PDB file of C-alpha atoms in Angstrom:
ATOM      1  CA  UNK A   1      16.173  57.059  53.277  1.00 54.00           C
ATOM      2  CA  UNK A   2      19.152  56.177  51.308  1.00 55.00           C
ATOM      3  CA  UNK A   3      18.592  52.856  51.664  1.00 55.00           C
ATOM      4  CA  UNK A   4      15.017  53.648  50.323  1.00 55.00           C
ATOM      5  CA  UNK A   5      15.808  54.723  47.228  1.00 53.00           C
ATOM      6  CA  UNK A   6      18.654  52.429  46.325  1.00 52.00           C
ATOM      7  CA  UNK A   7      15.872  49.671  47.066  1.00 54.00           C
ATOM      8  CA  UNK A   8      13.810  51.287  44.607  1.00 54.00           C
ATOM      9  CA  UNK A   9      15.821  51.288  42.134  1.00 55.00           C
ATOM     10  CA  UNK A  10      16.862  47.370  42.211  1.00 56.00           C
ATOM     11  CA  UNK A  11      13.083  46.963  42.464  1.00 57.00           C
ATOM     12  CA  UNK A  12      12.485  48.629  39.415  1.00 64.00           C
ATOM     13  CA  UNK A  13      15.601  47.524  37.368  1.00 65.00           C
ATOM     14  CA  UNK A  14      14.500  43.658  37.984  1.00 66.00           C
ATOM     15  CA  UNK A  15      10.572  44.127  37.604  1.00 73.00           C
ATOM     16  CA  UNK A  16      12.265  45.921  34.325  1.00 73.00           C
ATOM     17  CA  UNK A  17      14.365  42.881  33.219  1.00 74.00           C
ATOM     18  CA  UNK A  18      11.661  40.279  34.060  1.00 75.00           C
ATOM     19  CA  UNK A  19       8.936  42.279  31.608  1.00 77.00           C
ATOM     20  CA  UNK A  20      11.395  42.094  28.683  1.00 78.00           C
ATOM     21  CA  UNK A  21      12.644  38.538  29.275  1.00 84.00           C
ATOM     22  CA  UNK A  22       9.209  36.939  28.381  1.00 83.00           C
ATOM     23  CA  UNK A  23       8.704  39.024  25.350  1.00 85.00           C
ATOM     24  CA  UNK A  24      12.522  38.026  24.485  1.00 86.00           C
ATOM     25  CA  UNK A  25      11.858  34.606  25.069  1.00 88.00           C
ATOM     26  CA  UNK A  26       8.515  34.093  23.106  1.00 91.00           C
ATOM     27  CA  UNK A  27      10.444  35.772  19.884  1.00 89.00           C
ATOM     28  CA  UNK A  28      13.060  33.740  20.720  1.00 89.00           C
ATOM     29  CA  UNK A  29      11.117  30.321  20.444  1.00 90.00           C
ATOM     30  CA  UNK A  30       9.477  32.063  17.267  1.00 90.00           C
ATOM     31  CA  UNK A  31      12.462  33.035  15.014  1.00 90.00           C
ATOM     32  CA  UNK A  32      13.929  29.402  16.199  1.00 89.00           C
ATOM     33  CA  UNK A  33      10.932  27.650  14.737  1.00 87.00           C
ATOM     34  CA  UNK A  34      10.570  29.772  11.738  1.00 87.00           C
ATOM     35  CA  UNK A  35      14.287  28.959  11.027  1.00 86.00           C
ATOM     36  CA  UNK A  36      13.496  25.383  11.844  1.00 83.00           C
ATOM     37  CA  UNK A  37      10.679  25.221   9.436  1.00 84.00           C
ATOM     38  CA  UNK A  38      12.763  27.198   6.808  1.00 83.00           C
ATOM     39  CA  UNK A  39      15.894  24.921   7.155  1.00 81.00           C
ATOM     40  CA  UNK A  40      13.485  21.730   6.776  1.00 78.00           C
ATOM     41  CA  UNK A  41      11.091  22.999   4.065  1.00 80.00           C
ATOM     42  CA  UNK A  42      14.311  24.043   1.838  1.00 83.00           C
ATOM     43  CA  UNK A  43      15.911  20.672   2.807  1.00 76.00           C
ATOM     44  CA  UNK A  44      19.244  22.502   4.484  1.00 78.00           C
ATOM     45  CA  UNK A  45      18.067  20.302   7.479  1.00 69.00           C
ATOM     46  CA  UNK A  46      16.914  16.613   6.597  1.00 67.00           C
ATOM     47  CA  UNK A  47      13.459  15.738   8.085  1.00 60.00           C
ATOM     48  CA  UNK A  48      13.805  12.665  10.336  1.00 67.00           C
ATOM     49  CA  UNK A  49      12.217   9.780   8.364  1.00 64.00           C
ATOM     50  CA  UNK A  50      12.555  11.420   4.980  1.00 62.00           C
ATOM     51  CA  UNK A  51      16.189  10.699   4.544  1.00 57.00           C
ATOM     52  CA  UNK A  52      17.682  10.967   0.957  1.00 55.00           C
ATOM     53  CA  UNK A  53      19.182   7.480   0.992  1.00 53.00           C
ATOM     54  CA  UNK A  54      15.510   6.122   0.684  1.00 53.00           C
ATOM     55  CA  UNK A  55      15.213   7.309  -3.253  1.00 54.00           C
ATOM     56  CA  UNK A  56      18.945   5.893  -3.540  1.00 58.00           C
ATOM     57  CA  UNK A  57      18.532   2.784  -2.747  1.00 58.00           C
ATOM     58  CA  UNK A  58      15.296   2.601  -4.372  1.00 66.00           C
ATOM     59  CA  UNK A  59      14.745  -0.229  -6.902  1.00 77.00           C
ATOM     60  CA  UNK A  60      13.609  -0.340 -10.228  1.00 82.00           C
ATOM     61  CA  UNK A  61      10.297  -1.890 -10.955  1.00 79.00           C
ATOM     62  CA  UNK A  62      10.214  -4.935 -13.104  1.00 80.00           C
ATOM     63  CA  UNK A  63       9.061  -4.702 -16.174  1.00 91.00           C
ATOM     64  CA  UNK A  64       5.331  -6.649 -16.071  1.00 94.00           C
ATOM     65  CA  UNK A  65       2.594  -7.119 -18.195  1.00 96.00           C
ATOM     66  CA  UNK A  66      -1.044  -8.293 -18.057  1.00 97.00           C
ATOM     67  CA  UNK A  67      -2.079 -11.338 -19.591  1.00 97.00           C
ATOM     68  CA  UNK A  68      -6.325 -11.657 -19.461  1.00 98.00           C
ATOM     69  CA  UNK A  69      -7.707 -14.579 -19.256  1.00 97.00           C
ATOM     70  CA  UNK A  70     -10.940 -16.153 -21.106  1.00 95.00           C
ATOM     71  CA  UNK A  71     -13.879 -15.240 -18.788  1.00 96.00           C
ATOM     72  CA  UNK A  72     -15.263 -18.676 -17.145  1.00 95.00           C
ATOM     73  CA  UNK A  73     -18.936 -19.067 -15.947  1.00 95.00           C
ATOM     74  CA  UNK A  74     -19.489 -22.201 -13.899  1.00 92.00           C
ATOM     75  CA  UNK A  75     -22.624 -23.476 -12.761  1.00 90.00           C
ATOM     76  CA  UNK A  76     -22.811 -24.199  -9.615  1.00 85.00           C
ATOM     77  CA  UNK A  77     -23.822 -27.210  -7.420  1.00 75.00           C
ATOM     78  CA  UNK A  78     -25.493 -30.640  -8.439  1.00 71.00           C
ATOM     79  CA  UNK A  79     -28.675 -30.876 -10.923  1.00 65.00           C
ATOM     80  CA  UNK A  80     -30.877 -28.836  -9.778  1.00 60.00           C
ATOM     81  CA  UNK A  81     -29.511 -25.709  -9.081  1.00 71.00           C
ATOM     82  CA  UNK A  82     -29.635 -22.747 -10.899  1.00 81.00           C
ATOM     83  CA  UNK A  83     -27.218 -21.102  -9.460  1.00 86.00           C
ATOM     84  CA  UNK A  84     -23.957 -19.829 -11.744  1.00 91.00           C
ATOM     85  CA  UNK A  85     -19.942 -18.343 -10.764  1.00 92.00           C
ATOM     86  CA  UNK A  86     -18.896 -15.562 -13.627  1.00 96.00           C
ATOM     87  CA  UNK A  87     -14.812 -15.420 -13.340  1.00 96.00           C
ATOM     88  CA  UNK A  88     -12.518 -12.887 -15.278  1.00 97.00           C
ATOM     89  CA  UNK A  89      -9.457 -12.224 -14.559  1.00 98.00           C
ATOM     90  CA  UNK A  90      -6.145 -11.302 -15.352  1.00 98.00           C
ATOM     91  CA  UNK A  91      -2.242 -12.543 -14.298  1.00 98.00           C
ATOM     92  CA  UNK A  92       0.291 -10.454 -13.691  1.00 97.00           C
ATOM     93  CA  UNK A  93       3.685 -11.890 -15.793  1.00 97.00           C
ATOM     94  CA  UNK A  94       7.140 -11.042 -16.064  1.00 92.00           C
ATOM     95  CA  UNK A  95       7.280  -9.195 -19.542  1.00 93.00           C
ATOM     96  CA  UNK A  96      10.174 -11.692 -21.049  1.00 93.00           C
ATOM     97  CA  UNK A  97       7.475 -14.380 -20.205  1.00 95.00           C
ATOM     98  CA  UNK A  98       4.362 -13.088 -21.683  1.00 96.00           C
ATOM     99  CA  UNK A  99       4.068 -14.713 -24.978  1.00 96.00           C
ATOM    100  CA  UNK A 100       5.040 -18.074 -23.246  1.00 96.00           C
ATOM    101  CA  UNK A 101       2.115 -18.163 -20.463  1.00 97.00           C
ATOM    102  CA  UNK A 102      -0.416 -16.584 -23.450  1.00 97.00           C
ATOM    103  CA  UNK A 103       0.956 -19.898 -25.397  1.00 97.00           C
ATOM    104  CA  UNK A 104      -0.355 -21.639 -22.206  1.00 97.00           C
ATOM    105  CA  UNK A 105      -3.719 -19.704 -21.966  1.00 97.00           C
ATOM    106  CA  UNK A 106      -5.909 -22.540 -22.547  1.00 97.00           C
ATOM    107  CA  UNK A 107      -4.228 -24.824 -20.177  1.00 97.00           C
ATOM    108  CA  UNK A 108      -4.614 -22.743 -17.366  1.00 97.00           C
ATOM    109  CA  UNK A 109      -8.352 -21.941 -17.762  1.00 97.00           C
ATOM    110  CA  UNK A 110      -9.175 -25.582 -18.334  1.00 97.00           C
ATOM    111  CA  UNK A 111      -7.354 -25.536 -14.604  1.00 96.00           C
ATOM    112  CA  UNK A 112      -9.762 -22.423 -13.746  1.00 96.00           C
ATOM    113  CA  UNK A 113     -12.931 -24.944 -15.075  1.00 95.00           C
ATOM    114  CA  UNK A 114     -11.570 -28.011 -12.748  1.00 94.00           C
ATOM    115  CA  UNK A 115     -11.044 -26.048  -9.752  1.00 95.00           C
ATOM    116  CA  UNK A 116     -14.206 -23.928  -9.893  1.00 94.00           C
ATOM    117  CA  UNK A 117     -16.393 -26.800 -10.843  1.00 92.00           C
ATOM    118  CA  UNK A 118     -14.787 -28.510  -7.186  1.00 91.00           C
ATOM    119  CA  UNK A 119     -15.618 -25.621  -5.353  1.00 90.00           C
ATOM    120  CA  UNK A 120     -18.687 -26.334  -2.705  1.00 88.00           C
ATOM    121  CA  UNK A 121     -21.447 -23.586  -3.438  1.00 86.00           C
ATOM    122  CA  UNK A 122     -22.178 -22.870   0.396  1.00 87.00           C
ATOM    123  CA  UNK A 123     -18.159 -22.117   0.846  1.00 89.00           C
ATOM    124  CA  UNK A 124     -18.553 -19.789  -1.610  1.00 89.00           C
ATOM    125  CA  UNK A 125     -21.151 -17.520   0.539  1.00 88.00           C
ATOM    126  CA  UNK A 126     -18.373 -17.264   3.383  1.00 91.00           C
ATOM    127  CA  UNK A 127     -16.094 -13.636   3.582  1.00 91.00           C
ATOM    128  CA  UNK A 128     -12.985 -15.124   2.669  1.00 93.00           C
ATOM    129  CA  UNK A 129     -14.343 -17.147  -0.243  1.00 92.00           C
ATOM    130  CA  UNK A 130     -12.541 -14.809  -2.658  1.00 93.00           C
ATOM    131  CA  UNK A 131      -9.141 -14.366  -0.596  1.00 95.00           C
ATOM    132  CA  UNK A 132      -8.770 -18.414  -0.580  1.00 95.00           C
ATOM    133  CA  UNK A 133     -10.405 -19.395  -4.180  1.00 95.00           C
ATOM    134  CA  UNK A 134      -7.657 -16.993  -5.397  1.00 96.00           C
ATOM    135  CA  UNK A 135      -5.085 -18.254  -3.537  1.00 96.00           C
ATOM    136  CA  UNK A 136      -5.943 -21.561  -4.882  1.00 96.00           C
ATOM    137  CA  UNK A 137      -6.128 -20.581  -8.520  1.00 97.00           C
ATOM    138  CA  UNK A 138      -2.819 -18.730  -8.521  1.00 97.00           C
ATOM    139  CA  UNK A 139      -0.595 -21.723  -7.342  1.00 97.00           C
ATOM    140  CA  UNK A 140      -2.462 -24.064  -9.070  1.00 97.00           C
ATOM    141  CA  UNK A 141      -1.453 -21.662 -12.364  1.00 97.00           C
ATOM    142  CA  UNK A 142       1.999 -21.381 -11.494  1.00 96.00           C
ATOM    143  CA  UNK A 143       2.475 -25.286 -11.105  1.00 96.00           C
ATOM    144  CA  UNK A 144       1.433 -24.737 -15.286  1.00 96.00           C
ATOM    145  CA  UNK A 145       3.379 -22.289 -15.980  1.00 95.00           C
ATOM    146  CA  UNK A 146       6.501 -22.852 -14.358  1.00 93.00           C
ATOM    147  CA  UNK A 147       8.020 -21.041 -11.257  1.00 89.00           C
ATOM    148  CA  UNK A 148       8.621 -17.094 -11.815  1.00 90.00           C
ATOM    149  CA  UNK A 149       6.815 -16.807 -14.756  1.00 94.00           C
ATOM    150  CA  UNK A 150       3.333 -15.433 -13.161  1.00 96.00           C
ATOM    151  CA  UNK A 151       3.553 -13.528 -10.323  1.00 95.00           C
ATOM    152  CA  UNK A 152      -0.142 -12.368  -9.815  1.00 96.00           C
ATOM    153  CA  UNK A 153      -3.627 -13.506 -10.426  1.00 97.00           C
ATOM    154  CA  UNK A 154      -5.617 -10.207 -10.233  1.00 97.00           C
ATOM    155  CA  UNK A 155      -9.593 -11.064 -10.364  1.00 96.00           C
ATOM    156  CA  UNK A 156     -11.470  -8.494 -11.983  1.00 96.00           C
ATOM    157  CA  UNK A 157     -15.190 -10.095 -11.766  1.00 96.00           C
ATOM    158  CA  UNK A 158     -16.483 -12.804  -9.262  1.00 94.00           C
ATOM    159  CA  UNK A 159     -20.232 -13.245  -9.151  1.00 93.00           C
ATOM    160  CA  UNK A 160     -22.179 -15.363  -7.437  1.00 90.00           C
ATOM    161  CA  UNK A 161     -25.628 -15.584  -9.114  1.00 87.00           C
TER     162      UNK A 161
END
C-alpha cells in the first residue's frame, strides 16, 4: 500500500508537469516572436535583405533632361499604299548636353525620316517591331550626337495606320 500511494503521487506530479509544459511552451514561442517582431519592426534587429549599407552606398542619380523631338509621319510602302507611321518621341540627355543635342535636333530627325522611310511595312506588323525600330533609331542618334551625350530614346507615339 505504501508503494501505492508513493506511485500516485509521481503519477500525478508528472501528468502535473507535462499539462503546464505545453502551455509554457506555446507562450514561450509567443513572447519570442512578439520580441522578434518588435526588435525587427523598431530596427534593434536588422531584417535580412534590408541591410543599412544598401542606402549607403546608394548613388546619386544623374542629372537628365528630356529633349522632344519633332513628331515624324511617314508613309508607308511603295505608290499605292495608303498606309502611314506617326512617330513622337523624346531622348533622354545628360543635362550638361542638352542645348548641344537640341542644336542637333534637325539632324537627327532627318535620320528618324531615312530610317523610317527604309523600314519594310509587313516588318512593322511583327511583336517586336517597336523593341528593334527603337533600337535602331537610338544608335543611329548617338552616332550624331556623339558618345554619352543621349542615353535614351523614349517613344511616346507609334502608329501604324
Amino acid at each position: 500500500m505504501a508503494a501505492d500511494v508513493g506511485d500516485s503521487i509521481k503519477g500525478k506530479t508528472g501528468r502535473r508537469r507535462t499539462q503546464l509544459l505545453l502551455p509554457g511552451a506555446i507562450l514561450l514561442a509567443v513572447l519570442t516572436g512578439a520580441f522578434g517582431f518588435y526588435a525587427a519592426y523598431t530596427g534593434v534587429l536588422p531584417v535580412p535583405g534590408q541591410n543599412g549599407s544598401h542606402a549607403k552606398g546608394a548613388k546619386t542619380l544623374p542629372v537628365i533632361a528630356f529633349v522632344p523631338v519633332d513628331p515624324v509621319v511617314v508613309s508607308l510602302g511603295h505608290g499605292g499604299s495608303d498606309r502611314h507611321l506617326r512617330f513622337r518621341a523624346q531622348l533622354e540627355v545628360n543635362q550638361p548636353y542638352e542645348a548641344e543635342v537640341a542644336a542637333l535636333l534637325p539632324r537627327i530627325v532627318d535620320v528618324l525620316n531615312g530610317y523610317l522611310r527604309a523600314v519594310d511595312a509587313a516588318s512593322l506588323d511583327e511583336p517586336t517591331a517597336l523593341i528593334r525600330t527603337r533600337a535602331q533609331l537610338l544608335r543611329r542618334i548617338q552616332m550624331v550626337t556623339g558618345e554619352g551625350r543621349v542615353r535614351d530614346l523614349l517613344v511616346a507615339e507609334f502608329v501604324v495606320n
